Coordinates of C-alpha atoms in Angstrom, one line a residue:
Chain B
M50 CA 60.8 110.7 139.3
R51 CA 64.4 109.4 138.9
F52 CA 67.5 111.1 140.2
R53 CA 69.8 112.3 137.4
P54 CA 73.3 110.9 137.6
T55 CA 75.9 113.5 138.6
P56 CA 77.3 115.5 135.7
R57 CA 80.4 114.3 133.8
D58 CA 82.9 116.9 135.0
A59 CA 82.0 116.4 138.7
S60 CA 84.8 116.1 141.2
F61 CA 85.5 112.9 143.3
F62 CA 83.8 114.5 146.2
E63 CA 80.7 115.4 144.2
L64 CA 80.5 112.0 142.7
L65 CA 80.8 110.3 146.2
A66 CA 78.2 112.8 147.6
G67 CA 75.9 112.0 144.6
T68 CA 76.0 108.3 145.4
A69 CA 75.3 109.1 149.1
E70 CA 72.2 111.2 148.0
H71 CA 70.9 108.1 146.2
L72 CA 71.3 106.2 149.5
V73 CA 69.1 108.8 151.2
R74 CA 66.5 108.5 148.5
G75 CA 66.7 104.7 148.7
A76 CA 66.2 104.6 152.4
E77 CA 63.2 106.9 152.1
L78 CA 61.6 104.5 149.6
L79 CA 62.3 101.6 151.8
T80 CA 60.7 103.3 154.8
R81 CA 57.6 104.0 152.7
L82 CA 57.6 100.4 151.4
L83 CA 57.3 99.0 154.9
G84 CA 54.0 100.8 155.6
A85 CA 52.5 100.3 152.1
D86 CA 50.0 97.7 150.8
R87 CA 51.0 95.0 148.4
T88 CA 50.3 96.9 145.1
Q89 CA 52.2 100.0 146.3
R90 CA 55.0 97.9 147.5
A91 CA 55.7 96.5 144.1
D92 CA 55.8 100.0 142.7
L93 CA 58.1 101.3 145.5
A94 CA 60.4 98.4 145.1
A95 CA 60.7 99.2 141.4
Q96 CA 61.5 102.9 142.2
L97 CA 64.1 101.7 144.7
H98 CA 65.6 99.5 142.0
A99 CA 65.7 102.5 139.7
V100 CA 67.6 104.5 142.3
E101 CA 70.0 101.6 142.7
H102 CA 70.6 101.6 139.0
D103 CA 71.3 105.4 139.0
A104 CA 73.7 104.9 141.9
D105 CA 75.4 102.2 139.9
E106 CA 75.9 104.6 137.0
N107 CA 77.3 107.2 139.4
T108 CA 79.8 104.7 140.8
H109 CA 80.7 103.8 137.3
A110 CA 81.5 107.4 136.4
L111 CA 83.6 107.6 139.6
L112 CA 85.6 104.5 138.7
R113 CA 86.1 105.8 135.1
K114 CA 87.4 109.1 136.5
L115 CA 89.6 107.2 139.1
N116 CA 91.2 105.1 136.4
Q117 CA 92.0 108.1 134.2
T118 CA 93.2 110.5 136.8
F119 CA 96.9 110.6 137.7
V120 CA 96.7 112.6 140.9
T121 CA 93.8 111.8 143.2
P122 CA 92.8 113.8 146.4
F123 CA 93.7 110.8 148.5
D124 CA 94.8 107.2 148.1
R125 CA 93.4 105.6 145.0
D126 CA 92.6 102.5 147.0
D127 CA 90.6 104.5 149.6
I128 CA 88.5 106.1 146.9
Y129 CA 87.8 102.7 145.5
A130 CA 86.9 101.4 148.9
L131 CA 84.5 104.3 149.5
A132 CA 82.8 103.8 146.1
S133 CA 82.4 100.0 146.5
T134 CA 81.1 100.2 150.1
L135 CA 78.6 102.9 149.1
D136 CA 77.5 100.4 146.4
D137 CA 77.2 97.6 149.0
C138 CA 74.9 99.8 151.2
M139 CA 72.6 100.4 148.2
D140 CA 72.6 96.8 147.1
D141 CA 71.6 95.5 150.5
M142 CA 68.7 98.0 150.8
D143 CA 67.6 97.1 147.3
E144 CA 67.7 93.4 148.2
A145 CA 65.6 93.9 151.3
G146 CA 62.9 95.8 149.4
D147 CA 63.0 93.2 146.6
L148 CA 62.6 90.2 148.9
I149 CA 59.6 91.8 150.7
V150 CA 57.8 92.0 147.3
L151 CA 59.1 88.7 145.9
Y152 CA 58.2 86.7 149.1
K153 CA 54.8 88.4 149.2
I154 CA 55.4 89.2 152.9
G155 CA 52.4 90.8 154.7
D156 CA 52.8 92.7 157.9
L157 CA 56.3 93.2 159.1
P158 CA 57.3 93.1 162.8
A159 CA 57.9 96.6 164.4
G160 CA 61.7 95.8 164.8
V161 CA 62.1 96.0 161.0
S162 CA 61.0 99.6 161.1
D163 CA 63.8 100.2 163.7
Q164 CA 66.3 98.6 161.4
V165 CA 65.2 100.8 158.5
A166 CA 65.1 104.0 160.7
V167 CA 68.8 103.4 161.5
L168 CA 69.6 102.9 157.8
Q169 CA 67.8 106.2 156.9
R170 CA 69.8 108.1 159.6
C171 CA 73.1 106.4 158.4
A172 CA 72.3 107.4 154.8
E173 CA 71.7 111.1 155.8
L174 CA 74.9 111.2 157.9
T175 CA 76.8 109.7 155.0
A176 CA 75.4 112.3 152.5
E177 CA 76.4 115.1 154.9
V178 CA 80.0 113.7 155.5
M179 CA 81.0 113.0 151.9
P180 CA 81.5 116.7 150.9
R181 CA 83.5 117.3 154.1
L182 CA 86.1 114.8 152.9
K183 CA 87.4 117.7 150.8
S184 CA 88.4 119.8 153.8
M185 CA 88.9 116.8 156.1
T186 CA 87.0 118.6 159.0
G187 CA 84.3 117.4 161.3
L188 CA 84.6 113.8 160.3
S189 CA 85.0 112.1 163.8
D190 CA 81.4 113.0 164.9
Y191 CA 80.2 111.1 161.9
W192 CA 82.0 107.8 162.5
V193 CA 81.3 107.9 166.2
E194 CA 77.6 108.3 165.5
I195 CA 77.5 105.6 162.8
N196 CA 79.2 103.2 165.2
R197 CA 76.5 104.0 167.8
L198 CA 73.7 103.5 165.2
E199 CA 75.2 100.3 164.0
N200 CA 75.2 99.0 167.6
H201 CA 71.5 100.0 167.8
A202 CA 70.8 98.2 164.6
D203 CA 72.6 95.1 165.8
Q204 CA 70.4 94.9 168.9
A205 CA 67.2 95.4 166.9
Y206 CA 68.4 92.6 164.6
R207 CA 69.2 90.2 167.4
R208 CA 65.8 90.8 169.1
L209 CA 64.1 90.2 165.8
L210 CA 66.0 87.0 165.3
A211 CA 65.2 85.7 168.8
D212 CA 61.5 86.6 168.4
L213 CA 61.3 85.1 165.0
F214 CA 62.3 81.6 166.3
N215 CA 60.5 81.8 169.6
N216 CA 57.1 82.9 168.4
G217 CA 56.0 79.6 167.0
Q218 CA 55.9 80.9 163.4
D219 CA 55.9 78.5 160.6
P220 CA 59.3 77.6 159.0
I221 CA 58.6 79.1 155.6
A222 CA 57.6 82.4 157.2
I223 CA 60.8 82.3 159.2
I224 CA 63.0 81.7 156.2
K225 CA 61.4 84.6 154.3
L226 CA 61.5 87.1 157.1
K227 CA 65.1 86.0 158.0
G228 CA 66.1 86.9 154.4
V229 CA 64.7 90.4 154.8
I230 CA 66.2 91.2 158.2
D231 CA 69.5 89.7 157.2
A232 CA 69.7 92.0 154.2
L233 CA 68.9 95.0 156.4
E234 CA 71.5 94.0 159.0
S235 CA 74.0 93.6 156.2
A236 CA 73.2 97.2 155.1
A237 CA 73.9 98.5 158.6
D238 CA 77.2 96.6 158.5
S239 CA 78.1 98.2 155.2
F240 CA 77.4 101.7 156.6
E241 CA 79.8 100.8 159.5
R242 CA 82.5 99.6 157.1
L243 CA 82.1 102.9 155.2
A244 CA 82.6 104.8 158.4
N245 CA 85.7 102.7 159.2
T246 CA 87.1 103.6 155.8
V247 CA 86.5 107.3 156.4
E248 CA 88.3 107.0 159.7
T249 CA 91.2 105.3 158.1
I250 CA 91.5 108.1 155.5
A251 CA 91.3 110.7 158.2
L252 CA 94.0 109.0 160.2
K253 CA 96.4 108.9 157.2
E254 CA 95.9 112.6 156.5
S255 CA 96.3 113.7 160.2
Chain Q
M242 CA 90.5 62.5 132.9
R243 CA 91.9 65.4 134.8
F244 CA 93.2 68.6 133.3
R245 CA 97.0 69.0 133.7
P246 CA 98.0 72.2 135.5
T247 CA 99.6 74.8 133.2
P248 CA 103.4 74.4 132.8
R249 CA 105.8 76.1 135.2
D250 CA 107.2 78.7 132.7
A251 CA 103.8 79.8 131.5
S252 CA 103.1 83.6 131.2
F253 CA 100.6 85.4 133.4
F254 CA 98.2 85.3 130.4
E255 CA 98.6 81.6 129.9
L256 CA 98.1 80.9 133.6
L257 CA 94.9 83.0 133.7
A258 CA 93.7 81.4 130.5
G259 CA 94.5 78.0 132.0
T260 CA 92.3 78.7 135.0
A261 CA 89.5 79.9 132.7
E262 CA 89.7 76.6 130.8
H263 CA 89.1 74.8 134.1
L264 CA 86.0 77.0 134.5
V265 CA 84.7 75.8 131.1
R266 CA 85.3 72.2 132.0
G267 CA 83.7 72.7 135.4
A268 CA 80.6 74.3 133.9
E269 CA 80.3 71.3 131.4
L270 CA 80.4 68.8 134.3
L271 CA 77.8 70.9 136.2
T272 CA 75.5 70.8 133.1
R273 CA 75.9 67.0 132.8
L274 CA 75.3 66.6 136.6
L275 CA 71.9 68.3 136.4
G276 CA 70.6 65.7 133.9
A277 CA 72.2 62.7 135.5
D278 CA 70.8 60.1 138.0
R279 CA 72.0 59.9 141.6
T280 CA 74.9 57.5 141.1
Q281 CA 76.3 59.4 138.1
R282 CA 75.8 62.7 140.0
A283 CA 78.2 61.6 142.8
D284 CA 80.8 60.7 140.2
L285 CA 80.4 63.9 138.3
A286 CA 80.6 66.0 141.5
A287 CA 83.8 64.2 142.3
Q288 CA 85.2 65.1 138.8
L289 CA 84.0 68.7 139.3
H290 CA 85.9 68.8 142.6
A291 CA 89.0 67.5 140.9
V292 CA 88.8 70.3 138.3
E293 CA 88.4 72.8 141.2
H294 CA 91.5 71.3 142.8
D295 CA 93.5 71.7 139.5
A296 CA 92.3 75.2 139.1
D297 CA 93.5 75.9 142.6
E298 CA 97.0 74.7 141.8
N299 CA 97.0 76.9 138.7
T300 CA 96.0 79.9 140.8
H301 CA 98.8 79.0 143.3
A302 CA 101.3 78.9 140.5
L303 CA 100.1 82.3 139.3
L304 CA 100.4 83.8 142.8
R305 CA 103.9 82.4 143.2
K306 CA 104.9 83.9 139.9
L307 CA 103.3 87.2 140.8
N308 CA 105.2 87.4 144.1
Q309 CA 108.5 86.7 142.5
T310 CA 108.2 88.9 139.4
F311 CA 109.3 92.5 139.6
V312 CA 107.7 93.8 136.4
T313 CA 104.2 92.6 135.7
P314 CA 102.2 93.2 132.5
F315 CA 99.7 95.3 134.4
D316 CA 99.0 96.3 138.0
R317 CA 99.9 93.6 140.5
D318 CA 96.6 94.2 142.4
D319 CA 94.6 93.7 139.2
I320 CA 96.3 90.3 138.4
Y321 CA 95.6 89.3 142.0
A322 CA 91.9 90.4 141.6
L323 CA 91.6 88.4 138.4
A324 CA 93.1 85.3 139.9
S325 CA 91.0 85.4 143.1
T326 CA 87.8 86.1 141.2
L327 CA 88.4 83.2 138.8
D328 CA 88.8 81.2 142.0
D329 CA 85.5 82.4 143.3
C330 CA 83.7 81.4 140.1
M331 CA 85.1 77.9 140.4
D332 CA 84.3 77.6 144.1
D333 CA 80.7 78.6 143.7
M334 CA 80.1 76.1 140.9
D335 CA 81.8 73.4 142.9
E336 CA 79.6 74.2 145.9
A337 CA 76.4 73.9 143.8
G338 CA 77.4 70.5 142.5
D339 CA 78.4 69.4 145.9
L340 CA 75.2 70.5 147.6
I341 CA 73.0 68.7 144.9
V342 CA 74.8 65.4 145.9
L343 CA 75.1 66.1 149.6
Y344 CA 71.4 67.0 149.9
K345 CA 70.3 64.0 147.8
I346 CA 68.2 66.4 145.6
G347 CA 66.0 64.6 143.0
D348 CA 64.6 66.4 140.0
L349 CA 65.7 70.1 139.7
P350 CA 63.4 72.8 138.4
A351 CA 64.0 73.9 134.7
G352 CA 65.2 77.3 135.9
V353 CA 68.3 75.7 137.4
S354 CA 69.3 74.6 133.9
D355 CA 68.9 78.3 132.8
Q356 CA 71.2 79.3 135.6
V357 CA 73.8 76.7 134.6
A358 CA 73.6 77.5 130.8
V359 CA 74.4 81.1 131.7
L360 CA 77.4 80.0 133.7
Q361 CA 78.6 77.8 130.8
R362 CA 78.5 80.7 128.4
C363 CA 80.2 83.0 130.9
A364 CA 83.0 80.5 131.3
E365 CA 83.5 80.1 127.6
L366 CA 83.6 83.9 127.1
T367 CA 86.0 84.2 130.0
A368 CA 88.3 81.6 128.5
E369 CA 88.3 83.5 125.1
V370 CA 89.0 86.8 126.7
M371 CA 91.9 86.0 129.0
P372 CA 94.5 85.6 126.2
R373 CA 93.3 88.9 124.7
L374 CA 94.4 90.7 127.8
K375 CA 97.9 90.5 126.2
S376 CA 97.0 92.8 123.3
M377 CA 94.1 94.6 125.1
T378 CA 91.9 94.3 122.0
G379 CA 88.3 93.2 121.7
L380 CA 87.6 93.3 125.4
S381 CA 84.5 95.5 125.5
D382 CA 82.3 93.0 123.7
Y383 CA 83.1 90.5 126.4
W384 CA 82.1 92.6 129.4
V385 CA 78.9 93.9 127.7
E386 CA 77.9 90.3 127.0
I387 CA 78.7 89.1 130.5
N388 CA 76.6 91.9 132.0
R389 CA 73.8 90.9 129.7
L390 CA 74.1 87.3 130.8
E391 CA 74.3 88.1 134.5
N392 CA 71.1 90.1 134.1
H393 CA 69.5 87.0 132.5
A394 CA 70.8 84.8 135.4
D395 CA 69.4 87.2 137.9
Q396 CA 65.9 87.0 136.4
A397 CA 66.1 83.2 136.3
Y398 CA 67.2 83.2 140.0
R399 CA 64.4 85.5 141.1
R400 CA 61.8 83.4 139.2
L401 CA 63.1 80.3 140.9
L402 CA 63.0 81.9 144.3
A403 CA 59.4 83.1 143.9
D404 CA 58.3 79.7 142.6
L405 CA 60.1 77.9 145.4
F406 CA 58.1 79.7 148.0
N407 CA 54.8 79.8 146.2
N408 CA 54.5 76.2 145.1
G409 CA 53.7 74.8 148.5
Q410 CA 56.9 72.8 148.8
D411 CA 58.0 71.5 152.3
P412 CA 60.4 73.7 154.2
I413 CA 63.3 71.3 154.1
A414 CA 63.1 70.9 150.3
I415 CA 63.0 74.7 150.2
I416 CA 66.2 75.1 152.3
K417 CA 68.0 72.6 150.2
L418 CA 67.1 73.9 146.8
K419 CA 67.7 77.5 148.0
G420 CA 71.2 76.5 148.9
V421 CA 71.8 75.2 145.3
I422 CA 70.3 78.2 143.5
D423 CA 72.0 80.7 145.8
A424 CA 75.4 79.1 145.0
L425 CA 74.6 79.3 141.2
E426 CA 73.5 83.0 141.5
S427 CA 76.7 83.7 143.5
A428 CA 78.7 82.1 140.6
A429 CA 77.0 84.5 138.1
D430 CA 77.8 87.4 140.3
S431 CA 81.5 86.3 140.4
F432 CA 81.6 86.2 136.6
E433 CA 80.2 89.8 136.6
R434 CA 82.8 90.9 139.1
L435 CA 85.5 89.4 136.9
A436 CA 84.2 91.3 133.9
N437 CA 84.2 94.5 135.9
T438 CA 87.9 93.9 136.8
V439 CA 88.7 93.4 133.1
E440 CA 86.9 96.6 132.3
T441 CA 88.9 98.4 135.0
I442 CA 92.1 97.2 133.6
A443 CA 91.1 98.2 130.1
L444 CA 90.2 101.7 131.3
K445 CA 93.6 102.2 133.0
E446 CA 95.5 101.1 129.9
S447 CA 93.4 103.2 127.5
Chain H
M222 CA 88.9 88.2 183.7
R223 CA 89.4 90.1 180.5
F224 CA 92.6 90.3 178.5
R225 CA 94.3 93.7 178.5
P226 CA 94.8 95.2 175.1
T227 CA 98.5 95.2 174.0
P228 CA 100.4 98.3 175.1
R229 CA 100.5 101.4 173.0
D230 CA 104.2 101.2 171.9
A231 CA 103.9 97.6 170.8
S232 CA 105.5 96.6 167.5
F233 CA 103.4 95.3 164.5
F234 CA 104.4 91.8 165.4
E235 CA 103.4 92.2 169.1
L236 CA 100.0 93.7 168.0
L237 CA 99.4 90.8 165.6
A238 CA 100.4 88.2 168.2
G239 CA 98.2 90.0 170.8
T240 CA 95.1 89.6 168.5
A241 CA 96.1 86.0 167.9
E242 CA 96.2 85.4 171.7
H243 CA 92.6 86.7 171.9
L244 CA 91.7 84.1 169.3
V245 CA 93.1 81.3 171.5
R246 CA 91.1 82.6 174.5
G247 CA 88.0 82.9 172.3
A248 CA 88.3 79.3 171.1
E249 CA 88.8 78.1 174.7
L250 CA 85.6 79.9 175.7
L251 CA 83.7 78.4 172.7
T252 CA 84.9 74.9 173.7
R253 CA 83.6 75.4 177.2
L254 CA 80.4 76.8 175.9
L255 CA 79.6 73.7 174.0
G256 CA 79.7 71.5 177.1
A257 CA 77.9 74.0 179.4
D258 CA 74.3 74.2 180.5
R259 CA 72.0 77.1 179.4
T260 CA 72.8 79.5 182.2
Q261 CA 76.6 79.0 181.9
R262 CA 76.3 79.3 178.1
A263 CA 74.9 82.9 178.3
D264 CA 77.7 83.8 180.6
L265 CA 80.4 82.2 178.4
A266 CA 79.0 83.9 175.3
A267 CA 79.2 87.2 177.1
Q268 CA 82.9 86.5 178.0
L269 CA 83.5 85.5 174.4
H270 CA 82.0 88.8 173.2
A271 CA 84.2 90.7 175.6
V272 CA 87.3 89.0 174.1
E273 CA 86.0 89.9 170.7
H274 CA 85.7 93.5 171.8
D275 CA 89.3 93.5 173.2
A276 CA 90.6 92.0 169.9
D277 CA 88.8 94.8 168.1
E278 CA 90.6 97.4 170.1
N279 CA 93.9 95.7 169.4
T280 CA 93.1 95.7 165.7
H281 CA 92.2 99.3 165.9
A282 CA 95.6 100.1 167.6
L283 CA 97.3 98.2 164.8
L284 CA 95.5 100.1 162.0
R285 CA 96.3 103.4 163.8
K286 CA 99.9 102.5 163.9
L287 CA 99.9 101.3 160.3
N288 CA 98.4 104.6 159.1
Q289 CA 100.9 106.7 160.9
T290 CA 104.0 104.7 160.2
F291 CA 106.1 105.4 157.1
V292 CA 108.3 102.3 156.9
T293 CA 106.5 99.1 157.7
P294 CA 108.3 95.7 158.2
F295 CA 106.5 94.3 155.1
D296 CA 103.9 95.5 152.6
R297 CA 101.3 97.8 154.2
D298 CA 98.5 95.9 152.3
D299 CA 99.7 92.5 153.8
I300 CA 99.6 93.9 157.4
Y301 CA 96.2 95.2 156.7
A302 CA 95.1 91.7 155.3
L303 CA 96.5 89.9 158.4
A304 CA 94.7 92.3 160.8
S305 CA 91.4 92.1 159.0
T306 CA 91.5 88.3 158.6
L307 CA 92.4 87.8 162.3
D308 CA 89.3 90.0 162.9
D309 CA 87.2 87.7 160.6
C310 CA 88.3 84.6 162.6
M311 CA 87.2 86.2 165.9
D312 CA 83.9 87.5 164.5
D313 CA 82.9 84.1 163.1
M314 CA 83.6 82.4 166.5
D315 CA 81.8 85.1 168.4
E316 CA 78.8 84.7 166.0
A317 CA 78.7 80.9 166.6
G318 CA 78.6 81.3 170.4
D319 CA 76.1 84.0 170.1
L320 CA 73.7 82.0 167.9
I321 CA 73.9 79.0 170.3
V322 CA 72.6 81.2 173.1
L323 CA 70.2 83.3 171.0
Y324 CA 68.5 80.2 169.4
K325 CA 68.4 78.5 172.8
I326 CA 69.9 75.4 171.2
G327 CA 70.1 72.3 173.5
D328 CA 72.5 69.4 172.9
L329 CA 74.8 69.9 170.0
P330 CA 75.9 67.0 167.7
A331 CA 79.4 65.6 168.3
G332 CA 80.5 67.0 165.0
V333 CA 80.3 70.5 166.3
S334 CA 83.0 69.7 168.9
D335 CA 85.2 68.5 166.0
Q336 CA 84.7 71.8 164.3
V337 CA 85.6 73.8 167.4
A338 CA 88.6 71.5 168.3
V339 CA 90.0 72.4 164.8
L340 CA 89.4 76.1 165.5
Q341 CA 91.2 75.8 168.8
R342 CA 94.2 74.2 167.2
C343 CA 94.2 76.8 164.4
A344 CA 94.1 79.6 166.9
E345 CA 97.1 78.1 168.9
L346 CA 99.2 77.7 165.7
T347 CA 98.3 81.2 164.7
A348 CA 99.4 82.7 168.0
E349 CA 102.7 80.7 167.7
V350 CA 103.4 81.9 164.1
M351 CA 102.7 85.6 164.4
P352 CA 105.9 86.5 166.3
R353 CA 107.9 84.4 163.8
L354 CA 106.9 86.8 161.1
K355 CA 109.7 89.0 162.4
S356 CA 112.4 86.5 161.5
M357 CA 110.5 84.9 158.6
T358 CA 111.6 81.4 159.8
G359 CA 109.6 78.2 160.3
L360 CA 106.5 79.5 158.6
S361 CA 105.8 76.7 156.1
D362 CA 105.0 74.1 158.7
Y363 CA 102.3 76.4 160.0
W364 CA 100.5 76.9 156.7
V365 CA 100.7 73.3 155.7
E366 CA 99.2 72.3 159.0
I367 CA 96.4 74.9 158.8
N368 CA 95.5 73.7 155.4
R369 CA 95.4 70.1 156.7
L370 CA 93.2 71.2 159.6
E371 CA 90.9 73.2 157.3
N372 CA 90.4 70.1 155.2
H373 CA 89.5 68.2 158.4
A374 CA 87.0 70.9 159.4
D375 CA 85.5 70.9 156.0
Q376 CA 84.8 67.1 156.2
A377 CA 83.3 67.5 159.7
Y378 CA 81.1 70.3 158.3
R379 CA 79.9 68.3 155.3
R380 CA 79.1 65.3 157.5
L381 CA 77.1 67.5 159.9
L382 CA 75.2 69.1 157.0
A383 CA 74.3 65.7 155.5
D384 CA 73.2 64.3 159.0
L385 CA 71.2 67.5 159.7
F386 CA 69.0 67.0 156.6
N387 CA 68.8 63.2 156.7
N388 CA 67.9 62.7 160.3
G389 CA 64.3 63.8 160.1
Q390 CA 64.8 66.8 162.3
D391 CA 62.2 69.6 162.2
P392 CA 62.9 72.5 159.8
I393 CA 63.3 75.1 162.5
A394 CA 65.9 73.0 164.4
I395 CA 67.7 72.6 161.0
I396 CA 67.7 76.4 160.3
K397 CA 69.1 77.1 163.8
L398 CA 71.8 74.4 163.8
K399 CA 72.8 75.3 160.2
G400 CA 73.4 78.9 161.4
V401 CA 75.8 77.7 164.0
I402 CA 77.8 75.2 161.9
D403 CA 77.9 77.6 159.0
A404 CA 79.5 80.2 161.3
L405 CA 82.1 77.7 162.5
E406 CA 82.9 76.6 158.9
S407 CA 83.3 80.2 158.1
A408 CA 85.8 80.6 161.0
A409 CA 87.8 77.6 159.6
D410 CA 87.8 79.3 156.2
S411 CA 89.1 82.5 157.7
F412 CA 92.0 80.7 159.4
E413 CA 92.9 79.2 156.0
R414 CA 92.8 82.7 154.3
L415 CA 95.1 83.9 157.1
A416 CA 97.5 81.1 156.4
N417 CA 97.4 81.9 152.6
T418 CA 98.2 85.5 153.5
V419 CA 101.2 84.4 155.6
E420 CA 102.4 82.2 152.7
T421 CA 102.1 85.1 150.3
I422 CA 104.2 87.3 152.5
A423 CA 106.8 84.6 152.9
L424 CA 107.0 84.1 149.1
K425 CA 107.6 87.8 148.5
E426 CA 110.4 88.0 151.1
S427 CA 112.1 84.8 149.9

């Protein structure tokens, strides 16, 4: 089942929330992909890619609206930054899933599940916060928590990287796995950038 | 022979078209470099680098003009985005040529020619579309075609990546070749970003 | 000893200069880290990370001020670009120090010292130029020199890369060292981007 793009007459907040919902769905697929066997993985990566495509259409609708609207709820540049950073989060997760399949990676180290669990939580928090941009209330808990989660993701990433090089694995396996964990780390960074943008918007409006 | 930078009193459209012409010339040199032997390759990479340098000067002239002009044909930020993305396209192609020489790579897989053929076509379409920004006509064919081409480049890239890891090559050869095909994939992404910027400008003006 | 963040009522110029001072301190720590043994390296990397953290707080103070100030000394976007590029310089240097420790790298090639010496000089020039943004005088020497230094860094980087692949090292050592020299090259690029931003500001004001 594919998510439907958000309807044509949706508000900026609805469009942003719609893209964030795609992130939640993407993170769920990525979580399932980790635990799946090779055949299921290819199918789940295809589903993840379909979600990425739907998110793209949503972003496109938002940009179209942005470019044809004279008065926007907050700075045009900030809406643009939100949309493009949500897109980065999705692309990074999609890339990670894609590389796991493309590289025919077998079992993944437990640390990768930690990385993805953080992304899942970040996606959920992001989906919750987007509609609250309308009232500009209860935003600070979100960015504090995302920063805490990103810190956690960063530690998981660094442990994975150290293990990867110190466990006597063969170089090709290292290159492949490094590609995957780099993409997941990049997704966590994108979620943090998104939280920074929300904080900037809140500061301006306060 | 080196391209001359565009003259001092050129319009924004002429300066953008001038940089795009450098992209066409750069893509041609990259195409020839793929088929050349090692000595010729070093020479062609040097020529490519000279074209990159000329494109830089052109971009510099454009930014100078932008910063000293009060009324611009469209949003200042959009002109800046066009200039800096044209620059990214050039840098990525230059890097690919440079790495082929620096890494002393021998024969390249056929898929690399596919990647470069797409870049060549993207450069030509970009050079054709830049002057049309003046009248804002016939732009949509361009971005639709670039998106189609980028999709094609993406498939060539993913096939190359899968082959690279599944053909039993030695790790050092993999690292080197991955550097080249990543740079070419990044160039295709830059051309797509450029097309998205043109689409954004067209949407605003419509 | 940790640097204190710049005081709360500091001007934009003082805040920018404060961050640049952190870059000088960071580059010094990185220089010492190169020549240190493994135990000292871990300690120096931790100090470098603390400096990065202080620089972050400084940047945060600057962004808060930016978002709550109606009239800024020059374009809001340009102040934002300066702050975020100073941040990139710091992050890249921090990453390089971190990887040296995380990867348990032993002796480093001499070329790495060349890279870091350039960064040290770039940081010093940057700390000198930030306060001069107030009077907009004596800026051109700075960006000309940074461009010269970045060119020098680029040559050191390319020599290191060629040596790395042609000296018969094992693939894992190559991947590790490439991570470090890529981060240092990225720091040099960030300093160049910073100089370009200063040049842009100077052009607008002239």
